[in-house]
Amino acid sequence: MFRTALRNVLAHKARLLMTVLAVTLGVAFVSGTLVFTDTLSKALSGQSAKSYEGVAVSVTSYGAGRNDDGVKEGDPGISQKTLEKVRALPGAADVSGRVFGFAGVGDENGKLIGTGWANQGSNYAPVKDGKDPRYAFTEGTGPAAAGQIALDKETAKQGSYKVGDKVRVATNGPVKEYTLAGVFTTDDGQVNAGGSLVLFDTAVAQQLYLQPGFYQELSVGAKPGTTADTLLAGIKPLLDQHSTAKTGAELAAEQAKNIEEQMAGMSTALLIFAGISLFVGIFLIYNTFTMLVTQRTKELALLRAVGAKRGQVVRSVLAEAGVVGIVSATIGLVSGIGLAIGIRSLMDSLGAKIPAGDLIIAPATIIVALVIGVVVTTLAALVPAWRTGRIPPVAAMGSAHLPATAKSLVLRNVFGILLGLLGVGVVFLGVSMGSDGKETVAAGGFFLMLGLIVLLPLLSRPVIATLRPLLERVFGVPGKLAAQNAVRNPRRTAVTAASLAIGLTLVTAMSVMGITMGKAVDRMSTDKLKADYKVTMSGGIGSLDKSVAETLAKAPGIKSVSPRTNGYLKFNGEFQSASGINPAAIAELLNVEVVSGQLSSLTKGEVAVADKTAKKDGLSVGSVLQVQYEDGTKAQLKVGAVYKELEGLLSPYLIDDKVLAAHSEDQYIPEVYVNTVGGESKAAEKAVIDALGNNPAITVATQQDMRNEMGGMVNMALNIMYGLLGMALIISVLGVVNTLAMSVFERTQEIGMLRAIGLDRGRVKNMIRLESVVISLFGAALGVVVGVFLAWAGGTTFSKSIPGYELVLPWDRIGLFLLLAALVGVLAAMWPARSAARLNMLTAIKTE
């Protein structure tokens, strides 16, 4: 029987090729994901470990802490005095202090080099030999004076800078010009992620990022014979409560663990899509083996007649599936390795510099690939195999095509209805739970999809019947026959449509949710913004210097300016988020809807409260708040206005920025709003940029820029999703091809009769094409409906966290999805239609 199984595998190469391709795609995605994430994790871990070479102990300061009243206490970092104490320890060798923060370098056109968030500055800290062990210089030396810097090699290359050149560098303040003293290479992770690194003289870096005489980190080397643990024990007593010390080995292990956790998240996301592809592939494999069993009905019945037992016949079919699974898994594993190499090369070409390292093909990856391929194929073939055992020997003397019974459909429909109702009920339960119901909605969607798959045979007849008059009227006899053929075997139609339904459900749900969220965030960020320009740090990360608003306010052509400062007030024993703004200009820059009182009252030192917060805390205009500022100062603030809450833009409490600044050591200013005299224009934008000294670290964005940025992020995310789901749709196409080929095979005699009574080859092709399009559109339409429903449910769970959230149906994309589904039907029908049209009518009529 095993030899028979092998012979059957080789005898149906075309049919099994599609099954092999379906399993191969899924396995390739799984193995490629595992190989890539293992390789990347190993490379990043190796890079992390390398950065701690020679570091026995690392000390990190978290800066001055805050007491129960929120007042800062303690030093801003590790003092020079503490560094000297560490250096004096018997086992300490080299001790270097580090400070770091944002630093941006402009190219010859003034544009920022690097990705913004990964652009950093630090200090050059030479030890006893006069060199800093973290950096290897390819040109020049490290900075030795206040006016000098050093750049990483890639940044210097992109800016065409050579030793001795003048380089404009920006931190969070005005741009300054430095002389390039040297160029170095580094294993710094942020540089390898596409950022840049600027090294300053230590005194300059301390002045820029912390405070003279203080460090954020210490790196301590050990003398020969001194262990890291011994050195650690000696360092700990020298530190204050806001500093921690760990061995270099501990930190390397922690970073490796963090990297592994981050890779696990990415790996899980990719494996979900691989799982979807494999799940869709099950339907194709099921159809393939159903087809093979049907084609071999006589052969299997003869085997039973000559003595083969039912279990032997079943095992022969499962053996075929096992062989196909092993072959598919092997090809998929090799393809996955190639995919991992391709992804790595693509990321390198896009500027995401992945650390060098060997390709990691773990034994677990090989085992997982083989197990998945064999298990998925065997499970999908289980039902067809079970049916082969039920073929009676008498079938050897009868027709090769046994009609499928409808008895089991009743049980199937009842089960499907129960599953569907369970899914809908769980989805609505998740909706009722609000923001805590996301997982519940996802679980309900899963059950709903299972119920839909089970019910598809029942749904196919009435749905396709509604299309029959249209098909008959437009396409005549081929249209009528296509509609009839599409529901002739509802189980097979359902299996084929299911793969398309799953793919379109996911694509539609993601599209609706993505576009809806994009529109909501767009409205939140721009419809409530009246300012001509928003000024931020490049990359949107970090604080602007307070001089930015001051400089713009004095610049010619500027009408009004307001910073948005993040701070807090302590009220009723709790810390409350507060926004510092310019009360004289804020109404011109933001759509602040005043419910009661006047925003101008803020100029008198009063406070404005958001309506929801005022209602919650029982506040109104005239109420007096007993508050405490960040520096511990206590004061009384009178409520001068109540405004409609602007989530995502302003905090629940608004106060004059000058008042907030007077009680804050280091203001955090994420953005500054600007209106110009003549309104938005190229000239006005240039005036704002010039006023800021053409600072490469600062972005000046128009309202359209903000819309484009948000739209680009949403579209990029959606395009990634479409690409990942594309494999599932490819497998769906193969499923349609399989179904049509099976339909043509079963109707060979019928097609011969149709040809004999006058149906020409062109109309035979049209009949097969229309049947394919009907099945494809049936699955796609159901997928779109369920996808919209799940998008509504999922969006409802987080609608409260996004102000202005309203469901948006992208009719253009939905129409495109349906059009593509119809195109899938046409393309999938090419081979079966050609085969049907080329049948010899006399031979076909004689076929049993």
Coordinates of N, CA, C and O in Angstrom, one line a residue, residues 600-659:
S600 N -8.4 84.5 28.7 CA -7.5 85.7 29.0 C -7.2 85.8 30.5 O -6.3 86.5 30.9
S601 N -8.1 85.1 31.3 CA -7.9 85.1 32.8 C -6.5 84.5 33.1 O -6.0 84.7 34.2
L602 N -6.0 83.7 32.2 CA -4.7 83.0 32.5 C -3.6 84.0 32.7 O -2.6 83.8 33.3
T603 N -3.7 85.2 32.0 CA -2.7 86.2 32.1 C -2.6 86.8 33.5 O -1.6 87.4 33.9
K604 N -3.7 86.6 34.3 CA -3.7 87.1 35.7 C -3.3 86.0 36.7 O -3.5 86.1 37.9
G605 N -2.7 84.9 36.1 CA -2.2 83.8 37.0 C -3.3 82.8 37.4 O -3.1 82.0 38.3
E606 N -4.4 82.8 36.7 CA -5.5 81.9 36.9 C -5.3 80.6 36.1 O -4.3 80.5 35.3
V607 N -6.1 79.6 36.3 CA -6.0 78.4 35.6 C -7.3 78.0 34.8 O -8.4 78.4 35.3
A608 N -7.2 77.3 33.7 CA -8.3 76.9 33.0 C -8.4 75.3 33.1 O -7.3 74.7 33.1
V609 N -9.6 74.8 33.3 CA -9.8 73.4 33.5 C -10.6 72.8 32.4 O -11.6 73.4 32.0
A610 N -10.3 71.6 31.9 CA -11.1 70.9 30.9 C -12.4 70.5 31.5 O -12.5 70.2 32.7
D611 N -13.5 70.5 30.7 CA -14.8 70.3 31.2 C -15.0 68.9 31.9 O -15.7 68.9 32.9
K612 N -14.4 67.9 31.3 CA -14.6 66.6 31.9 C -13.9 66.5 33.3 O -14.5 65.9 34.3
T613 N -12.8 67.1 33.4 CA -12.1 67.2 34.7 C -12.8 68.0 35.7 O -12.9 67.7 36.9
A614 N -13.3 69.2 35.2 CA -14.1 70.1 36.1 C -15.3 69.4 36.7 O -15.6 69.5 37.8
K615 N -16.0 68.6 35.8 CA -17.2 67.9 36.3 C -16.8 66.8 37.3 O -17.5 66.6 38.3
K616 N -15.7 66.1 37.0 CA -15.3 65.0 37.9 C -14.9 65.6 39.3 O -15.2 64.9 40.3
D617 N -14.2 66.7 39.3 CA -13.6 67.3 40.5 C -14.6 68.3 41.1 O -14.2 68.9 42.2
G618 N -15.7 68.6 40.5 CA -16.7 69.5 41.0 C -16.2 71.0 41.0 O -16.4 71.8 41.9
L619 N -15.5 71.3 39.9 CA -14.9 72.7 39.7 C -15.7 73.5 38.8 O -16.4 73.0 37.9
S620 N -15.7 74.8 38.9 CA -16.3 75.7 38.0 C -15.6 77.1 38.1 O -14.6 77.2 38.9
V621 N -16.0 78.0 37.3 CA -15.3 79.3 37.3 C -15.5 80.0 38.6 O -16.6 80.1 39.2
G622 N -14.3 80.4 39.2 CA -14.4 81.0 40.5 C -13.9 80.0 41.6 O -13.5 80.5 42.7
S623 N -13.8 78.7 41.3 CA -13.3 77.8 42.3 C -11.8 78.1 42.6 O -11.1 78.5 41.7
V624 N -11.4 77.8 43.8 CA -10.0 78.0 44.2 C -9.3 76.7 44.4 O -9.8 75.9 45.2
L625 N -8.2 76.5 43.8 CA -7.4 75.2 43.9 C -6.2 75.5 44.8 O -5.5 76.4 44.7
Q626 N -6.0 74.6 45.8 CA -4.8 74.6 46.6 C -3.8 73.6 45.9 O -4.0 72.4 45.9
V627 N -2.8 74.2 45.2 CA -1.9 73.4 44.4 C -0.5 73.5 44.9 O -0.1 74.4 45.7
Q628 N 0.4 72.6 44.4 CA 1.8 72.7 44.6 C 2.5 72.5 43.3 O 2.2 71.6 42.5
Y629 N 3.5 73.4 43.0 CA 4.2 73.3 41.8 C 5.3 72.3 41.9 O 5.6 71.7 42.9
E630 N 6.0 72.1 40.7 CA 7.1 71.1 40.7 C 8.2 71.4 41.7 O 8.9 70.4 42.1
D631 N 8.5 72.6 41.9 CA 9.6 73.0 42.9 C 9.2 72.9 44.3 O 10.0 73.3 45.2
G632 N 7.9 72.5 44.6 CA 7.4 72.4 46.0 C 6.7 73.6 46.5 O 6.1 73.6 47.5
T633 N 6.7 74.7 45.7 CA 6.0 75.9 46.1 C 4.5 75.6 46.1 O 3.9 75.1 45.1
K634 N 3.8 76.1 47.2 CA 2.4 75.9 47.3 C 1.7 77.3 47.0 O 2.2 78.3 47.3
A635 N 0.6 77.2 46.3 CA -0.2 78.4 45.9 C -1.6 78.1 45.8 O -2.1 77.0 45.7
Q636 N -2.4 79.2 45.7 CA -3.8 79.1 45.4 C -4.0 79.5 43.9 O -3.5 80.6 43.5
L637 N -4.8 78.7 43.2 CA -5.1 79.1 41.8 C -6.6 79.2 41.6 O -7.3 78.2 42.0
K638 N -7.0 80.3 41.1 CA -8.4 80.5 40.8 C -8.8 80.0 39.4 O -8.0 80.2 38.5
V639 N -9.9 79.2 39.3 CA -10.3 78.7 38.0 C -10.9 79.9 37.2 O -11.9 80.5 37.6
G640 N -10.3 80.3 36.1 CA -10.7 81.4 35.4 C -11.5 81.0 34.1 O -12.2 81.9 33.5
A641 N -11.4 79.7 33.7 CA -12.2 79.3 32.5 C -12.3 77.8 32.6 O -11.5 77.1 33.2
V642 N -13.4 77.3 32.0 CA -13.6 75.9 31.7 C -13.7 75.7 30.2 O -14.5 76.4 29.6
Y643 N -12.9 74.8 29.7 CA -12.9 74.6 28.2 C -13.2 73.2 27.8 O -13.0 72.2 28.6
K644 N -13.7 73.0 26.6 CA -14.0 71.6 26.1 C -12.6 70.9 25.9 O -11.7 71.4 25.2
E645 N -12.6 69.7 26.5 CA -11.3 69.0 26.5 C -10.7 68.7 25.1 O -11.5 68.4 24.2
L646 N -9.4 68.9 25.0 CA -8.7 68.6 23.7 C -7.7 67.5 24.0 O -6.5 67.7 24.2
E647 N -8.2 66.3 24.0 CA -7.3 65.1 24.3 C -6.3 65.0 23.2 O -6.6 65.2 22.0
G648 N -5.1 64.7 23.6 CA -4.0 64.6 22.7 C -3.3 65.9 22.3 O -2.2 65.8 21.8
L649 N -3.9 67.0 22.7 CA -3.3 68.3 22.4 C -2.9 69.0 23.7 O -1.8 69.4 24.0
L650 N -3.9 69.2 24.6 CA -3.8 69.9 25.8 C -4.1 69.1 27.0 O -5.0 68.2 27.0
S651 N -3.4 69.3 28.1 CA -3.7 68.6 29.4 C -5.0 69.2 30.0 O -5.5 70.2 29.6
P652 N -5.5 68.5 31.0 CA -6.7 68.9 31.7 C -6.6 70.3 32.4 O -7.6 70.9 32.6
Y653 N -5.4 70.7 32.7 CA -5.2 72.0 33.3 C -4.3 72.9 32.4 O -3.2 72.4 32.0
L654 N -4.8 74.1 32.2 CA -4.0 75.1 31.4 C -3.5 76.2 32.3 O -4.3 76.7 33.1
I655 N -2.3 76.6 32.1 CA -1.7 77.7 32.9 C -0.8 78.5 32.1 O -0.2 78.0 31.1
D656 N -0.6 79.7 32.4 CA 0.4 80.6 31.7 C 1.8 79.9 31.8 O 2.3 79.5 32.8
D657 N 2.4 79.8 30.6 CA 3.7 79.2 30.5 C 4.7 79.9 31.4 O 5.6 79.2 31.9
K658 N 4.6 81.2 31.5 CA 5.6 81.9 32.3 C 5.5 81.5 33.8 O 6.5 81.4 34.5
V659 N 4.2 81.3 34.3 CA 4.0 80.8 35.6 C 4.6 79.4 35.9 O 5.3 79.2 36.8

